[in-house]
Each structure stands twice: as structure tokens, then as C-alpha cells.
Coordinates of C-alpha atoms in Angstrom, one line a residue:
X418 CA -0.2 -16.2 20.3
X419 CA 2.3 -13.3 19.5
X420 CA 3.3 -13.2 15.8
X421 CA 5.5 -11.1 13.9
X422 CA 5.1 -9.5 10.1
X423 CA 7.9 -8.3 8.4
X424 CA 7.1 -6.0 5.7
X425 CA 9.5 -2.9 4.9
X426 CA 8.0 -1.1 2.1
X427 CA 7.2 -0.1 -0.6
X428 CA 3.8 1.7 -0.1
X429 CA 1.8 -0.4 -2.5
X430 CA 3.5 -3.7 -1.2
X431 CA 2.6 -2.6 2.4
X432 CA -1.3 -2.0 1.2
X433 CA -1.1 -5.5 -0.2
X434 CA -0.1 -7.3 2.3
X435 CA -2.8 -5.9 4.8
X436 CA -5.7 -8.5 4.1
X437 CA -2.8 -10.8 5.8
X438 CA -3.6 -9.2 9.1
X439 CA -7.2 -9.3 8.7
X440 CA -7.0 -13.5 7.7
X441 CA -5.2 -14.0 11.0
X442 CA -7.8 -12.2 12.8
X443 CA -10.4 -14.5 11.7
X444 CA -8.9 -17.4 13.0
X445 CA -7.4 -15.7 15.9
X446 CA -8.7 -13.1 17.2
X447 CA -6.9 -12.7 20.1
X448 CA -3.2 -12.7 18.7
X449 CA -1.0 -9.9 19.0
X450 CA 0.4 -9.1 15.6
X451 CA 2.9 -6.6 15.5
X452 CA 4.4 -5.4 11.9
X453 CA 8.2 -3.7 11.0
X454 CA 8.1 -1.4 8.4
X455 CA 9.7 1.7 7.1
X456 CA 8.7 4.9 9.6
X457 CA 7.8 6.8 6.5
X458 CA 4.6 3.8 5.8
X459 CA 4.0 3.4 9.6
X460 CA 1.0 6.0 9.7
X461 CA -1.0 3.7 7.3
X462 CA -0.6 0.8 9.4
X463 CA -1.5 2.6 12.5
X464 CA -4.9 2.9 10.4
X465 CA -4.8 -0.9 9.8
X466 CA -7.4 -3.3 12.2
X467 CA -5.8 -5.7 14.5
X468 CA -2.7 -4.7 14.9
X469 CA -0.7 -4.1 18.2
X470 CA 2.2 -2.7 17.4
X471 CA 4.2 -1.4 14.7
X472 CA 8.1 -1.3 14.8
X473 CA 9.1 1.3 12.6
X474 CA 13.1 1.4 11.3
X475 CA 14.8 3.4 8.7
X476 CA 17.2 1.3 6.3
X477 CA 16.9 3.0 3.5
X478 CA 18.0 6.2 5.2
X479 CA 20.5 4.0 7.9
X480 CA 22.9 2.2 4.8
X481 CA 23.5 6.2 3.2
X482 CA 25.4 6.5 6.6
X483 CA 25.7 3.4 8.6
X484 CA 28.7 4.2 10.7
X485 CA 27.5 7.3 12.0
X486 CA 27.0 8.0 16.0
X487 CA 23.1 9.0 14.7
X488 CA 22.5 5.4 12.8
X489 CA 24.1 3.3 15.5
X490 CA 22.0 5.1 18.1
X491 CA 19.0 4.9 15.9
X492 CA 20.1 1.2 14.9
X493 CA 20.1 0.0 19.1
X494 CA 16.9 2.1 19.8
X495 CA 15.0 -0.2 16.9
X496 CA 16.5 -3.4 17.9
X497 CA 15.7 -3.0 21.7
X498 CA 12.1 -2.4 20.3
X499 CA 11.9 -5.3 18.3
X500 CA 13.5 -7.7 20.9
X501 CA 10.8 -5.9 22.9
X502 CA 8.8 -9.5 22.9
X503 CA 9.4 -12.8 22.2
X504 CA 7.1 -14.0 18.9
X505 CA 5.4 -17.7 18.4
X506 CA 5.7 -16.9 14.7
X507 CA 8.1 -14.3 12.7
X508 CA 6.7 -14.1 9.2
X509 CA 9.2 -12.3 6.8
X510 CA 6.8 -11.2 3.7
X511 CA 9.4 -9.4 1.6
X512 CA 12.2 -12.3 1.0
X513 CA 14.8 -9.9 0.4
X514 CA 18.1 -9.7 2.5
X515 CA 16.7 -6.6 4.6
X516 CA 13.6 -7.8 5.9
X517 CA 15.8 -11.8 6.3
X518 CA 18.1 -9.8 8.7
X519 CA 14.8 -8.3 10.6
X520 CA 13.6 -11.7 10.9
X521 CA 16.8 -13.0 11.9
X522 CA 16.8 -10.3 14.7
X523 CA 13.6 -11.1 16.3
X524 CA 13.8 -13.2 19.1
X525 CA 11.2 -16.3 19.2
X526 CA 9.3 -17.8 21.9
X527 CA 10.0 -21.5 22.8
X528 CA 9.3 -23.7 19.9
X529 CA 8.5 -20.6 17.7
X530 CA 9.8 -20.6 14.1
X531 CA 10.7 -18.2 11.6
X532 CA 8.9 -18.6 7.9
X533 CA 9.8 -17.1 4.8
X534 CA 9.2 -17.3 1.0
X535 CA 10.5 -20.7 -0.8
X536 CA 10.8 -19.0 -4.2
X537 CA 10.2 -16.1 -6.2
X538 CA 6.8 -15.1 -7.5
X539 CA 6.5 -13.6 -10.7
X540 CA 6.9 -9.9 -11.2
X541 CA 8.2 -9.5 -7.1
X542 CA 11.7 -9.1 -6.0
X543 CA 13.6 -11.7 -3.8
X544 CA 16.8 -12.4 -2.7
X545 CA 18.2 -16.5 -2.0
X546 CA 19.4 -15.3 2.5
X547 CA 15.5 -15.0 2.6
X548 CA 14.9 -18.5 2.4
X549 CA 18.1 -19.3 4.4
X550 CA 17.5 -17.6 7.4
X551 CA 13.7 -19.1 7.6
X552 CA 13.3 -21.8 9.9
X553 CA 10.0 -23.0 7.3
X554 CA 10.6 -21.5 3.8
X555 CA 6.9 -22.3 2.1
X556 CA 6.5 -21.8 -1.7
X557 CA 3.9 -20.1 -3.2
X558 CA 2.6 -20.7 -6.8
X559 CA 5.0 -18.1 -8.8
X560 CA 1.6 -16.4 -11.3
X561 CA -0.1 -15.0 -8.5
X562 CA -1.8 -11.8 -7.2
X563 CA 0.7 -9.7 -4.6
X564 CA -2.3 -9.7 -2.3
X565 CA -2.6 -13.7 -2.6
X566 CA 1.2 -13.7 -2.1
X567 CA 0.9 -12.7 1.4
X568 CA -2.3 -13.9 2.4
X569 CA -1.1 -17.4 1.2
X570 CA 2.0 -17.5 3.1
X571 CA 0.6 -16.4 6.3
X572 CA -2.1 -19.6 5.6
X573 CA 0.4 -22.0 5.3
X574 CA 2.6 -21.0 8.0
X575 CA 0.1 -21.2 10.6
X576 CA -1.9 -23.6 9.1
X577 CA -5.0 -22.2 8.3
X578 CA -7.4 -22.3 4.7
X579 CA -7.8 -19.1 3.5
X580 CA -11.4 -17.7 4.3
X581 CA -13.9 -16.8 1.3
X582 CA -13.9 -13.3 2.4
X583 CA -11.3 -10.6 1.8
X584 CA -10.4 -7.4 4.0
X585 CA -7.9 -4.8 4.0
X586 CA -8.9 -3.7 7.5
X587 CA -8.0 -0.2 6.7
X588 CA -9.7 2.0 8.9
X589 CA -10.1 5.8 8.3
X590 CA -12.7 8.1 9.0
X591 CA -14.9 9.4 6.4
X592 CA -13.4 13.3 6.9
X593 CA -10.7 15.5 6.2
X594 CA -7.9 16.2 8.6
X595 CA -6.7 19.4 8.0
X596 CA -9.1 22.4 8.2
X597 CA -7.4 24.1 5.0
X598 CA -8.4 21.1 2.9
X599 CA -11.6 21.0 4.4
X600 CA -12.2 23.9 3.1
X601 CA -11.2 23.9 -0.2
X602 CA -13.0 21.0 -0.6
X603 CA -16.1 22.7 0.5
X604 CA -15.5 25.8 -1.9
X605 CA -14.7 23.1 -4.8
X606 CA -17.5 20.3 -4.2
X607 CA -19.8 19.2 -7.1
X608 CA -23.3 18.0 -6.0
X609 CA -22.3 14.0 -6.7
X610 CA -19.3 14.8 -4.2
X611 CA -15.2 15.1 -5.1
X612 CA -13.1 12.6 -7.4
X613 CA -9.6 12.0 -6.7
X614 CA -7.1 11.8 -9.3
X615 CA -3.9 10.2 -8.2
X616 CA -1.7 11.2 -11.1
X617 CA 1.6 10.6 -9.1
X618 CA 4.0 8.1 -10.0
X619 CA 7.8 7.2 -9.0
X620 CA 7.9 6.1 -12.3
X621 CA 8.0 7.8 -15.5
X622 CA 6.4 5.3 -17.9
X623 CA 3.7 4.6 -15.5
X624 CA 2.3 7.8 -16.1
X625 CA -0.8 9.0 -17.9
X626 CA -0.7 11.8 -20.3
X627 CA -1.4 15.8 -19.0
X628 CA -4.2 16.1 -21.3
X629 CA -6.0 12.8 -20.7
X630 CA -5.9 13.9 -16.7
X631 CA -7.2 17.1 -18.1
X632 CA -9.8 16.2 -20.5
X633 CA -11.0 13.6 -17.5
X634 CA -11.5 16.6 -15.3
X635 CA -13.6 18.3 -17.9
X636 CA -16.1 15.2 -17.9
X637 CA -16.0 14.9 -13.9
X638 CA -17.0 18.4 -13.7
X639 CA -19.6 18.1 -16.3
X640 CA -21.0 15.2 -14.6
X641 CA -21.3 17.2 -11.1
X642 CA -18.0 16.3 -9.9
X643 CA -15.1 18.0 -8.0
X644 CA -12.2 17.1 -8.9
X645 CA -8.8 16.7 -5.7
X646 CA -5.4 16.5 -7.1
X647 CA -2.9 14.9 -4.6
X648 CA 0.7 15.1 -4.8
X649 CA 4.0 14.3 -2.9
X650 CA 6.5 16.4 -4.0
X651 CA 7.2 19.6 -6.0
X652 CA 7.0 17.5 -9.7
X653 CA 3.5 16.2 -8.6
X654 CA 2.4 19.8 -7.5
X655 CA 3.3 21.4 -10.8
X656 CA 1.7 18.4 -12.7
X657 CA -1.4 18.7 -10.3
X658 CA -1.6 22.7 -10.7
X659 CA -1.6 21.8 -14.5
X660 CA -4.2 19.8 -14.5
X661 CA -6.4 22.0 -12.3
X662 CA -6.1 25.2 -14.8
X663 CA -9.5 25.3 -16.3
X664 CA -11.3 23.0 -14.7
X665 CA -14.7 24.8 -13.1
X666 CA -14.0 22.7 -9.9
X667 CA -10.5 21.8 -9.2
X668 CA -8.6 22.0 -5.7
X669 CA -5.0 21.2 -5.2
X670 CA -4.8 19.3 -1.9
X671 CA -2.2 20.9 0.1
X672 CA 0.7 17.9 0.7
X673 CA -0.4 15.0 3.5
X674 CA 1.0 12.7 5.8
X675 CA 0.0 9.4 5.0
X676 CA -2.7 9.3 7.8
X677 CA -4.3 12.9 6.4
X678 CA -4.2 11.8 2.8
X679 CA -5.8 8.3 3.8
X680 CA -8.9 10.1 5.6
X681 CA -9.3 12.8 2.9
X682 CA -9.6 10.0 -0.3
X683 CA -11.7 8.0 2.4
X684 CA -14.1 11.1 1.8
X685 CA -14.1 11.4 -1.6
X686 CA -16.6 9.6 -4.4
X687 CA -14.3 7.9 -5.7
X688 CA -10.2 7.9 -7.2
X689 CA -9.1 7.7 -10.7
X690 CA -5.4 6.8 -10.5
X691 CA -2.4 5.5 -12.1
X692 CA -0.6 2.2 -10.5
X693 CA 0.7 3.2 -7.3
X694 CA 0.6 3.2 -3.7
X695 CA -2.3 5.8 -3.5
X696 CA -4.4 4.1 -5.7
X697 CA -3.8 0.6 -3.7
X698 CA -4.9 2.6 -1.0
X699 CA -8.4 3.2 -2.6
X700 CA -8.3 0.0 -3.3
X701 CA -8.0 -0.3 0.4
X702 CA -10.6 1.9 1.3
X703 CA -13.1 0.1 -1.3
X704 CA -13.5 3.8 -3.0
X705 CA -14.9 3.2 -6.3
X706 CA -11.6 3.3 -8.5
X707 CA -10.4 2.9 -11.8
X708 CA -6.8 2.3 -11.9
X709 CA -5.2 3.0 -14.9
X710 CA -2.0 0.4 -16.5
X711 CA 0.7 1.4 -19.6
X712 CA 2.0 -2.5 -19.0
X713 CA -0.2 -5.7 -18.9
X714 CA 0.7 -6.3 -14.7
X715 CA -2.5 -5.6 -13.4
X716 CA -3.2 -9.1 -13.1
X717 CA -0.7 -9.2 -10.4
X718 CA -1.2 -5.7 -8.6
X719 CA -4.6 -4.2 -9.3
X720 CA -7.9 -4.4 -8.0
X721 CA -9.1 -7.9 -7.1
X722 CA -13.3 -9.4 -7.7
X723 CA -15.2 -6.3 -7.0
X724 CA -17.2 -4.6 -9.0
X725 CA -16.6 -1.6 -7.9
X726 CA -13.3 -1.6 -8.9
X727 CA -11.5 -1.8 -12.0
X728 CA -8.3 -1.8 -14.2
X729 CA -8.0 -0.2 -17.5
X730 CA -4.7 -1.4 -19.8
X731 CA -3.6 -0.2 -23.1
X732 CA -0.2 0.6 -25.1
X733 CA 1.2 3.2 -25.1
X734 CA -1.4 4.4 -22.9
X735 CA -5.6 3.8 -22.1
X736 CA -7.1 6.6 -24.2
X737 CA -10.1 9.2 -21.8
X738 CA -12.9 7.1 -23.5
X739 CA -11.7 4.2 -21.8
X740 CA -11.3 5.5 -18.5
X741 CA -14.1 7.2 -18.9
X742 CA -16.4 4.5 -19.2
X743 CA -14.6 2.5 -17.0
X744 CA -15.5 5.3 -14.2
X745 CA -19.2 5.3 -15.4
X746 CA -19.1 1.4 -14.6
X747 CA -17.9 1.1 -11.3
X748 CA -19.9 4.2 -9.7
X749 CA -22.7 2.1 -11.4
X750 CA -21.5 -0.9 -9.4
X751 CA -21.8 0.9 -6.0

């Protein structure tokens, strides 16, 4: 059986619609699954059990110039790969127009079908040519978990109950790319090992106040903890560097691919982060993590039935107690 995922972005989406891959697996484990997404997420998947290929493509950047000799070049070089095969099952997990046209693309198999979402779930994005262009559009019940959102429409498109178990199937070795982290690392470990704090957000109001990140630090390092600040671009480095002043065992991790960054929190004791795609990959990695919410939507994106793994919600903000004790539960849990 050759099956096709279609998944584009964003970064936490991508995380949560992993366990997918893994539920397939279960029942057959000898399907080729192949996944389209954007090239900037394609180095997680290539971390991701099970899969045999994944099709990268570049929308977002393509539509800023879609006439240009560079996108239509680009534009037949992706299409020739995903017409590569010919797929039993195309399985378009984003129901927006983008990913309906990917789908669409795709050639089948004889008797293969393309399935897509019915509805829209709540909290998610999705546009009404999703449903058109699916051959099977399945709906799913709208108050559900993004992870469940994925996992359930892969179960009813090939007809399979969804097992009791639940894996990510991210795989990434417990070390540190990069020699010049490595080292830092070293020169900054506490004896219970490094904490990550993913203080990074593309939005604004999903952020957690400079002193709270600071004042966390301060307990981590009292507890025996190093403390790793991540960041992906020149606002998140400033913030980080912030955070670090004053802090007895601080290191600024110089800026990762996806792939580095997922082996170096895959080392760490565990990540205290905000909502966003580096925390879901934690979540991923089954770190011990605390993720941290300004609104009440962890329900449908955070952590799901482990103990080692926990949100914390409060308006305007969860105060350091809170986190704090939230941190002190979950490293208990492991």
C-alpha cells in the first residue's frame, strides 16, 4: 500500500499530526507513506519513524513570485517529484485550498481515492475546495484535540480503530549536533542536567513576561539546573541574551536547523516553553515539559495524558509559582 499525507505547515501542526504516521504503522507496517510539506519543516520529518519519503515545496515563498522563470522551474521540479508514484490513498490533513491543490496533483493508483476533512474543527483553519476536491470527505467531531484531528481522519479513511497507544515516532539522538553547543553546554551544565526554555513565539500575546523567564532561571539554577535559551531570529536572541544576564548557568544556543535543535532539546532534562512549535516538539520527544498558555486552548493543542507533561493557563499570564510547581510535578512524574 502506498499512501500519501499532505501536511504543509505550520511547525506545531506538522508535530501534531505525526502520531498519524505512527497509527498507520501499526496496522501496516509495510506501507510506504510519504508526506508534502514545507522544505523549511522537512528536517523534522526526516527524524519522523516510518516514513519513506518526504516531498518538500515552497508555497509560501512560490505565491510572493509565481510567474518568475525560478518558481516555474521550482514549481515542475516539485510536481515531477510528487507524480513520482502513484498512491492507494492521498490523505490531505490541512483542508485548506493549498494542500486541496497538492492532493489534487497527486496521481492515484487504480481504485485509489483522495480523502479530506468534511468540516471544520474548532479553533483549526479550513477552506470549503478541501472538501471538494476529496474523493471521501470524512467529518470529524468539531471539540477535538489537533492530534486526535489527524489521527482520526487517517482511522476512518482506511478503516482502522484507533489503537490505545500513542506515538509521535520522533526520532533524535540523545546529543548535540554542533561541537560549539556541545561545548557550551558542557561549560554551563548543572548536576541534574540543562532545562530548555523555549521563550520564542510568532505571536506577541502568546508570550510570557522577561522577568518570569528570568526569575524561572534563578529557581532552575538554584535547583542544580542549566538553563539553554533557543531562538530563531534576531528578536528571540536579544530576548534570550536577556534572560541569560545573571543567571549562574545560562548558555545561548547558537541558532539551529530544525534537525540540530531537535537533537539538542532531545538532550536536555526537560523544556519549559510557551505554545509553539518547539514546545510541541518536546512534547514529541516526551521531554518532561511544562507548556505555558495566556488563552484557554490548551485543550485543543497541548500536551495530551502523560504525566510527565503539563499545561499551565492563566490571564493575563500564569505567574513563576505556577510554572514553578508545575515543573516540580512533572520531573516528579518521570
Amino acid at each position: 500500500m502506498k499512501l500519501l499525507i499532505v501536511k504543509l505547515s505550520s511547525l506545531g501542526d506538522v508535530v501534531h499530526a505525526m502520531p498519524a504516521v505512527q497509527d498507520i504503522r501499526h496496522f501496516w507496517p509495510d506501507a510506504q507513506i510519504d508526506w508534502v510539506v514545507e522544505r523549511s519543516f522537512a528536517p523534522l520529518l526526516q527524524r519522523c519513524d516510518g516514513l519513506s519519503r518526504v516531498i518538500e515545496c515552497e508555497l509560501r515563498r512560490w505565491r510572493k513570485s509565481p510567474l518568475s522563470s525560478e518558481t516555474r522551474q521550482a514549481w515542475r521540479a516539485f510536481k515531477a517529484e510528487l507524480q513520482r508514484d502513484r498512491y492507494d490513498a492521498v490523505i490531505d490533513l490541512q483542508g485548506l485550498s493549498k494542500s486541496a491543490l497538492i492532493a489534487w496533483l497527486a496521481r492515484l493508483a487504480p481504485g485509489g481515492q483522495r480523502f479530506g476533512l468534511a468540516n471544520q474543527t474548532e479553533g483549526s483553519s479550513y477552506e470549503a475546495p478541501a472538501r471538494w476536491v476529496a474523493d471521501v470527505a470524512l467529518r470529524i467531531e468539531p471539540h477535538c484535540h489537533a492530534v486526535a484531528r489527524s489521527r482520526e481522519l487517517c482511522a476512518q479513511a482506511l478503516g482502522y480503530a484507533l489503537p490505545t497507544f500513542m506515538s509521535f515516532g520522533l526520532l533524535a539522538p540523545v546529543r548535540i549536533a554542533q561541537a560549539a553547543i556541545n561545548m557550551q553546554v558542557v561549560d554551563a551544565a548543572g548536576p541534574k542536567g540543562t532545562v530548555a526554555l523555549v521563550h520564542g513565539t510568532s505571536r506577541v500575546d502568546k508570550q510570557w513576561p522577561l522577568d518570569h523567564w528570568h526569575s524561572l532561571g534563578q529557581r532552575l539554577n538554584a535547583a542544580g539546573y542549566a538553563v539553554a535559551l533557543p531562538h530563531g531570529n534576531d528578536a528571540e536572541q536579544q530576548t534570550a541574551e536577556q534572560i541569560a544576564k545573571g543567571l549562574a548557568h545560562a548558555v545561548v544556543w547558537p541558532r539551529l536547523g530544525l534537525d540540530a535543535l531537535s537533537d539538542a532539546l532531545a538532550g536536555c532534562a526537560g523544556v519549559v516553553g510557551v505554545d509553539s512549535g518547539l514546545s510541541h516538539i518536546a512534547v514529541a520527544l516526551d521531554l518532561p515539559h511544562v507548556q505555558i498558555y495566556n488563552f484557554d486552548t490548551a485543550w485543543r493543542t497541548g500536551p495530551l495524558h502523560r504525566a510527565h507533561q503539563c499545561s499551565v493557563f492563566a490571564q493575563p499570564t500564569p505567574s513563576v509559582d505556577a510554572v514553578w510547581t508545575a515543573w516540580l510535578t512533572v520531573r516528579a512524574a518521570r
